[in-house]
Short mmCIF file of C-alpha atoms in Angstrom, two decimals:
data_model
loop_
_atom_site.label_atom_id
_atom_site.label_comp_id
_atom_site.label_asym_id
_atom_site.label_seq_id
_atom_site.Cartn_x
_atom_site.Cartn_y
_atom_site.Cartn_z
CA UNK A 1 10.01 -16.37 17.50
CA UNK A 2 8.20 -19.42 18.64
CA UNK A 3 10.01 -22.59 16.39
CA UNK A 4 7.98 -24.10 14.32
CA UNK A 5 8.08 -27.61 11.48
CA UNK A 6 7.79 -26.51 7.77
CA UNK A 7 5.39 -29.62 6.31
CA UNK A 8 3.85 -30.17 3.15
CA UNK A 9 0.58 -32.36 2.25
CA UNK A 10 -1.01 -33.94 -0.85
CA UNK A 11 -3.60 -31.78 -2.43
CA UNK A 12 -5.08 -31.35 -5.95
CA UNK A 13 -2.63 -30.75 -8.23
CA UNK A 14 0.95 -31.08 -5.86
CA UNK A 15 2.14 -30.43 -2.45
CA UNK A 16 0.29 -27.84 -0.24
CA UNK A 17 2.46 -26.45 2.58
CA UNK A 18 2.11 -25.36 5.86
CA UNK A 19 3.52 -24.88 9.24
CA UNK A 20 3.49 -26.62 12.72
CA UNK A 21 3.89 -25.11 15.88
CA UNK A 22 3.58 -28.36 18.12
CA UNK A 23 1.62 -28.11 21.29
CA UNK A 24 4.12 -29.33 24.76
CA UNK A 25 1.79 -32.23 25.08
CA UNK A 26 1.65 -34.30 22.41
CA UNK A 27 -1.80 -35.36 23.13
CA UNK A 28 -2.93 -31.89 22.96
CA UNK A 29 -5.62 -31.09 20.40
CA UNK A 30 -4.74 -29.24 16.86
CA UNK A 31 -6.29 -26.34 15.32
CA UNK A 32 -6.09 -25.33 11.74
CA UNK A 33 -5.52 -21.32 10.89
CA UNK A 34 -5.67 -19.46 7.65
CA UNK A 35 -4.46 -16.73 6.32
CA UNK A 36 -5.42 -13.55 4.49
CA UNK A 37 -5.79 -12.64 0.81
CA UNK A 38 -2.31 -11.54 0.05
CA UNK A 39 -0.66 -12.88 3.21
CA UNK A 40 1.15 -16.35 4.47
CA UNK A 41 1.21 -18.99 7.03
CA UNK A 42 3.67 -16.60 9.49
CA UNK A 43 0.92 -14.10 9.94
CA UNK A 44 0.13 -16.53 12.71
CA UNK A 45 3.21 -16.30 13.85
CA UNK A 46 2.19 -13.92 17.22
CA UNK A 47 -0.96 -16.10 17.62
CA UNK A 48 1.29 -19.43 17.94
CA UNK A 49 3.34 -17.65 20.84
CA UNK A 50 0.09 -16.86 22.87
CA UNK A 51 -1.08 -20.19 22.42
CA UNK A 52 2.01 -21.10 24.47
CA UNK A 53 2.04 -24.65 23.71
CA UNK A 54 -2.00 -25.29 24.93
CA UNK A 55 -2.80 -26.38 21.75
CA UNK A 56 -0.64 -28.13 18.21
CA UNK A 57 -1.14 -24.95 16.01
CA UNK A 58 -1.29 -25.70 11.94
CA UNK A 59 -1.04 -22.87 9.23
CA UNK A 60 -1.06 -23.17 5.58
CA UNK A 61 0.40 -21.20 2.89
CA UNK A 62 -3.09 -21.07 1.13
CA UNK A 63 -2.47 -21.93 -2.82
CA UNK A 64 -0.89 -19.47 -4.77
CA UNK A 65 1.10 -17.88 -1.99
CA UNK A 66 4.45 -18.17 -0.22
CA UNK A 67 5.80 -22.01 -0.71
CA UNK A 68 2.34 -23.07 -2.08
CA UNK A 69 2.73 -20.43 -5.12
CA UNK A 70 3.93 -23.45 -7.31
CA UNK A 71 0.30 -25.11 -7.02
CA UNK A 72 -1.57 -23.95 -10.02
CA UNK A 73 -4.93 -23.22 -10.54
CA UNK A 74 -7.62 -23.21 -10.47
CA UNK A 75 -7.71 -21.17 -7.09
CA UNK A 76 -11.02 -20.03 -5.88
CA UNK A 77 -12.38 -20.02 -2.18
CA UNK A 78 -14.37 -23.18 -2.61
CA UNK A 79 -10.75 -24.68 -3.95
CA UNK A 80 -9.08 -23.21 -0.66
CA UNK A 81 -11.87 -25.05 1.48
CA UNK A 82 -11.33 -28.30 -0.57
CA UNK A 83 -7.46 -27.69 0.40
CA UNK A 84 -8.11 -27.64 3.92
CA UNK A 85 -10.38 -30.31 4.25
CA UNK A 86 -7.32 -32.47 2.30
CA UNK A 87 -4.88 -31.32 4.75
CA UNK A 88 -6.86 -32.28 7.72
CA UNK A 89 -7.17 -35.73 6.53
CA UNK A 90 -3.72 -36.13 4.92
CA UNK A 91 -2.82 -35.62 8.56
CA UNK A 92 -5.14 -38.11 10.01
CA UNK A 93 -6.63 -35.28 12.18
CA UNK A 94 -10.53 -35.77 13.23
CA UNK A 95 -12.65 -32.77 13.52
CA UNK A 96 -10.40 -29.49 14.19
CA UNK A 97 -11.62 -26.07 15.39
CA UNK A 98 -10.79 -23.74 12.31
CA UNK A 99 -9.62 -20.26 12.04
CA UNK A 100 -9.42 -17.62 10.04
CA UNK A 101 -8.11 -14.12 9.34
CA UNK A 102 -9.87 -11.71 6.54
CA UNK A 103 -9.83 -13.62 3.12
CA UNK A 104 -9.09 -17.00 5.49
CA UNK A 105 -12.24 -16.75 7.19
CA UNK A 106 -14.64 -16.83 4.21
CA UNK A 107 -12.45 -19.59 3.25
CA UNK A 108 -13.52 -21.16 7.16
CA UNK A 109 -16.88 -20.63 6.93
CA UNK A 110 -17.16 -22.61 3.35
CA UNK A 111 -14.79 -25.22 4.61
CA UNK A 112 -17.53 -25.78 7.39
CA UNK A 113 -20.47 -25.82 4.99
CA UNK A 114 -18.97 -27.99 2.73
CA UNK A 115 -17.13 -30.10 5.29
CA UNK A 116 -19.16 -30.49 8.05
CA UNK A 117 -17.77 -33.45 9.59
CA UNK A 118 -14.13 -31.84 9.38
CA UNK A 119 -14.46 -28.97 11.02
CA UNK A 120 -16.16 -26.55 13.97
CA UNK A 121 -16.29 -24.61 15.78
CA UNK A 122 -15.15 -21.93 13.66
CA UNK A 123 -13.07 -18.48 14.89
CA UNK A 124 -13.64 -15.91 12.13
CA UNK A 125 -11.37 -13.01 12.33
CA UNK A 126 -12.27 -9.66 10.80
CA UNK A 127 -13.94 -11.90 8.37
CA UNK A 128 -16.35 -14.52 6.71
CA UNK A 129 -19.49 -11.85 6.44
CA UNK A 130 -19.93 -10.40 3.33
CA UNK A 131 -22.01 -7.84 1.55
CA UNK A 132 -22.95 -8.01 -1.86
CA UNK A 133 -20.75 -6.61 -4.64
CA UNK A 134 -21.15 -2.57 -5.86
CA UNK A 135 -22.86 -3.53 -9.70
CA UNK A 136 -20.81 -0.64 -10.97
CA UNK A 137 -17.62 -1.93 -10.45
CA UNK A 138 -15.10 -3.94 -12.79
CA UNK A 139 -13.61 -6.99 -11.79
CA UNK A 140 -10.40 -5.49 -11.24
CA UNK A 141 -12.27 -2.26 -9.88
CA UNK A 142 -13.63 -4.80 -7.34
CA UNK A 143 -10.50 -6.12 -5.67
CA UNK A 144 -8.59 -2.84 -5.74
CA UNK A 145 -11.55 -1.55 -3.23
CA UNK A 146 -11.16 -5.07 -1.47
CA UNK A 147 -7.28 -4.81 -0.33
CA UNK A 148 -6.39 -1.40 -1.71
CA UNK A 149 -2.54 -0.94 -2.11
CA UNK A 150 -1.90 -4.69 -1.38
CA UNK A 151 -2.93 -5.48 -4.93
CA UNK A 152 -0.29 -2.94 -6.22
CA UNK A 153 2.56 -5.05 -4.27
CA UNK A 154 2.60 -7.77 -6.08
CA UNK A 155 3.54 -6.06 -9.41
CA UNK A 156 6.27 -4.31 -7.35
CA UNK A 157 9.87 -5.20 -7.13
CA UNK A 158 12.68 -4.86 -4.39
CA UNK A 159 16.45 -4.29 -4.27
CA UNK A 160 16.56 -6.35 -0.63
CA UNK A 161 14.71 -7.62 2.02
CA UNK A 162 15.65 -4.28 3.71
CA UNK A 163 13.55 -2.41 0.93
CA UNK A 164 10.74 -4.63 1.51
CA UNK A 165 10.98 -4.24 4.99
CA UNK A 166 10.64 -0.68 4.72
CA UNK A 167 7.68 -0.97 2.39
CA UNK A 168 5.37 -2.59 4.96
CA UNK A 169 7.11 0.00 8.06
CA UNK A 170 5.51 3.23 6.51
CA UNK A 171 2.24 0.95 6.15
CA UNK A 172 -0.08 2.93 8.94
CA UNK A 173 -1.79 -0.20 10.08
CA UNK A 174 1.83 -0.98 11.59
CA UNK A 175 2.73 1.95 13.00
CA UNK A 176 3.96 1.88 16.13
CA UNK A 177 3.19 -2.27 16.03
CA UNK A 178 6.24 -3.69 14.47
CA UNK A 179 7.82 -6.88 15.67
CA UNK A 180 10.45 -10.08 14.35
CA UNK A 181 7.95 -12.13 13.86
CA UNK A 182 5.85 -9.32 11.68
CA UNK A 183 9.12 -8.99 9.57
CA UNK A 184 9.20 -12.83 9.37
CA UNK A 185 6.29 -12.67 8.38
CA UNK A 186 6.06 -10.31 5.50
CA UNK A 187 9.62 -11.63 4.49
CA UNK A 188 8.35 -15.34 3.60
CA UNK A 189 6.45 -13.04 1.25
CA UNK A 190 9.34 -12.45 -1.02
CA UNK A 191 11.05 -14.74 -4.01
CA UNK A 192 13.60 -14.11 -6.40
CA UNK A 193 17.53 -12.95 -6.12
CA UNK A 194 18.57 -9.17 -5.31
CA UNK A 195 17.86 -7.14 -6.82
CA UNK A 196 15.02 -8.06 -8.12
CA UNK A 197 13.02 -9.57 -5.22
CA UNK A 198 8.82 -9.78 -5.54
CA UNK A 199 5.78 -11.26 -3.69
CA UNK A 200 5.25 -15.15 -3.60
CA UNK A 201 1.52 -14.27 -4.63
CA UNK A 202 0.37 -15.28 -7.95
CA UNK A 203 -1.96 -12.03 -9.34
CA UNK A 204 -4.54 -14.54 -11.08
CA UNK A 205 -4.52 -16.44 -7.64
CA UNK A 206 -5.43 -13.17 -5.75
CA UNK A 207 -7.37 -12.05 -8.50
CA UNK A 208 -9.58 -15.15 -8.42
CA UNK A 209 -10.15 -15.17 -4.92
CA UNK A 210 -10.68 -11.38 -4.59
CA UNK A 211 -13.44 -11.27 -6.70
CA UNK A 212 -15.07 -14.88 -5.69
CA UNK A 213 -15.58 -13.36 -2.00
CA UNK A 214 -19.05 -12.42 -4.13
CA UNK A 215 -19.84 -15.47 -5.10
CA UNK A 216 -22.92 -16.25 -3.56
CA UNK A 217 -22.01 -19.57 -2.00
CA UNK A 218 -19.14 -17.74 -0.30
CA UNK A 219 -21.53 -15.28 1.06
CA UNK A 220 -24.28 -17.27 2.25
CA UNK A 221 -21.60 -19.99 3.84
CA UNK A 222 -22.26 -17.72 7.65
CA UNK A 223 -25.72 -18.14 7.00
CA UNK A 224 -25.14 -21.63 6.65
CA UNK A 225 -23.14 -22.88 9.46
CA UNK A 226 -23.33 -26.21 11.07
CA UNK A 227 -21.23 -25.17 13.78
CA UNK A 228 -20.97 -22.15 16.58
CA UNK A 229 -18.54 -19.85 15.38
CA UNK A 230 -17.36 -16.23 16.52
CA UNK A 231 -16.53 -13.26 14.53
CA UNK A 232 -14.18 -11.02 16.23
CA UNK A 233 -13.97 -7.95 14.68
CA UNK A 234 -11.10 -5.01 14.54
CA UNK A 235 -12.74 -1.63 15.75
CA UNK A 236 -9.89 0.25 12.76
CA UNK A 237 -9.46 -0.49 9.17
CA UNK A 238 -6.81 -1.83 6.41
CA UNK A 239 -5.03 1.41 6.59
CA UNK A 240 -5.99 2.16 10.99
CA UNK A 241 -8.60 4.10 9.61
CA UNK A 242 -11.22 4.64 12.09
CA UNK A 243 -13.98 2.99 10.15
CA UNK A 244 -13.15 -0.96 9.90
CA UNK A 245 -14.70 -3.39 7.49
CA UNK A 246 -17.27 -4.02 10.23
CA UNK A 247 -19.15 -2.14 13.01
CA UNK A 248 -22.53 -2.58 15.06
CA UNK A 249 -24.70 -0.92 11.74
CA UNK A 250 -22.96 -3.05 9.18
CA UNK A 251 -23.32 -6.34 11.19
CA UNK A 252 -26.85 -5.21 11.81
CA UNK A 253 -27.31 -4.99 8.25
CA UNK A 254 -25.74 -8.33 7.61
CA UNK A 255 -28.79 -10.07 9.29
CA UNK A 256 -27.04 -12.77 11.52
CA UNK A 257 -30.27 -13.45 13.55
CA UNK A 258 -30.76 -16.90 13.83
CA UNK A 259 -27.11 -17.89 12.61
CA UNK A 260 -24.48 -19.79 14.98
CA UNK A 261 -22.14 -16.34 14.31
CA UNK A 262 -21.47 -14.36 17.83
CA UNK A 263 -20.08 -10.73 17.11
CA UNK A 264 -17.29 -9.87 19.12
CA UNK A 265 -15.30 -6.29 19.01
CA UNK A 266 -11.75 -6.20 19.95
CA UNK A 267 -11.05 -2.63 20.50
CA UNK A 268 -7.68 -0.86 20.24
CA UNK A 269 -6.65 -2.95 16.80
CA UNK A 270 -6.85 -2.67 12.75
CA UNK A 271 -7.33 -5.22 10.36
CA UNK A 272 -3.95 -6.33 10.63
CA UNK A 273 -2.81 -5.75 14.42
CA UNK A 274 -5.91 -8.52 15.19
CA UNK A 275 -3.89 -10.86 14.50
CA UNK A 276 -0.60 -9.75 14.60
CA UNK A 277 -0.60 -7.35 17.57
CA UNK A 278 -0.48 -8.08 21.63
CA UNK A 279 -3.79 -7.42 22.47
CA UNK A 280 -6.01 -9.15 19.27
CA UNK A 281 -3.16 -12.22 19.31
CA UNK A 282 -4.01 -12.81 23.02
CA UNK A 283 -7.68 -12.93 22.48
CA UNK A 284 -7.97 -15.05 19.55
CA UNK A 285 -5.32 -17.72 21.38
CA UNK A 286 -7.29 -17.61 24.56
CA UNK A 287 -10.99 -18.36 22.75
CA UNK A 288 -8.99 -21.24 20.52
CA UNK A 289 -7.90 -22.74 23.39
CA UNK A 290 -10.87 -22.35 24.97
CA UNK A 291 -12.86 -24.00 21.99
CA UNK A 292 -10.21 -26.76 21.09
CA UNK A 293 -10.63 -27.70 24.92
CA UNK A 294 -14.65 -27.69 24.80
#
């Protein structure tokens, strides 16, 4: 696994941390990352490999998760975006190309809007556009059909990491696609003492955020870019299901005429394995080079 600096930074209410995977030349530029609704800063882990040094690679533990869970509330996307935009200049770092994955890139695409001289271009991965919320639904109805069995994790407990680890092996997105750094990166997930282990991530953080990707500044913040920005999307689902949270009809109902968003597919992945896997890691390090470099 590519070594990496464990950092913290002032933000509203305490310390924010995050991690560092330093670029071989110092003078290199730095782009930001975030993570996903129920994930960590080491879901980035594979990405900062590919990157191979080209670029200083920073990822947060978004508030409410891993070693930011001690941050309290309130959480929120737009309190995510005001995060980022504090860790960027707690760093002394100009204007960054941002990144995101799922939940992180609605949180990229506000950060942009609401930041504009902090940030852009933006990469959003299987992310950032958003349909309007099914009127039928609860709250809690709401999240459970935004991350499905991830929400039931966090009210789970573990004997050891090994139980854990076996949790997220019969998952079907990794079938077939696990690696160290995807176990180091679901095990920075975990707190507590065996046997009783659970997930860093506060429910009333995910809970929050869950249902605020329908807040109508978070879904109008793609419409609203001041920066290019690409979306590349996973051809397979949350579970490798064949139908992913995007495809040519759905983006074609989103309306992104006239926006700065560029659709990209990335065949051959799920939700997950965009980020994580060979094939979606190599092609989101190659266009954040590519943009960091522009």
């Amino acid at each position: 696994m590519t070594p990496y600096e464990e950092i913290e930074v002032p933000v509203n209410g305490g310390q924010l941390a995050a991690l560092r995977w330093p670029a071989t030349d110092p003078q290199a530029p730095t782009v930001v990352a975030l993570h996903g609704i129920t994930a960590n800063a080491l879901s980035w882990g594979p990405v900062a490999r590919l990157l191979a040094g080209r670029v200083t690679l920073i990822a947060p533990d978004l508030r409410g998760r891993a070693r930011s869970s001690g941050l309290p509330g309130p959480y929120g996307i737009a309190t995510h975006a005001d995060d980022i935009a504090a860790l960027t200049e707690a760093l002394g770092l100009g204007r960054v190309v941002l990144a995101g994955h799922s939940m992180g890139a609605f949180v990229a695409a506000l950060a942009a809007v609401r930041h504009p001289d902090r940030f852009g271009p933006l990469l959003l991965v299987d992310g950032g556009i958003g349909f309007p919320a099914p009127t039928h639904l609860t709250p809690d109805e709401l999240l459970t059909a935004v991350i499905g069995p991830a929400m039931d994790r966090l009210s789970m407990t573990f004997t050891d990491r090994a139980a854990y680890r076996a949790f997220w092996q019969a998952h079907p997105a990794f079938a077939g696609a696990w690696s160290d750094e995807v176990d180091a990166y679901i095990q920075r997930d975990l707190t507590g003492e065996e046997p009783v282990l659970r997930s860093t991530c506060r429910i009333e953080a995910i809970r929050t955020d869950g249902v605020g990707l329908f807040d109508e500044e978070v879904l109008d913040a793609v419409r609203k870019l001041p920066v290019e920005a690409t979306l590349l999307w996973a051809a397979r689902g949350l579970m490798d299901e064949e139908q992913g949270l995007y495809d040519e009809s759905r983006l074609a109902m989103a309306g992104l005429g006239g926006t700065a968003v560029e659709p990209v597919a990335v065949k051959d992945v799920n939700h997950y394995t965009v980020l994580t896997g060979e094939r979606g890691g190599q092609e989101i390090a190659d266009r954040l080079v590519a943009y960091a470099r522009a």
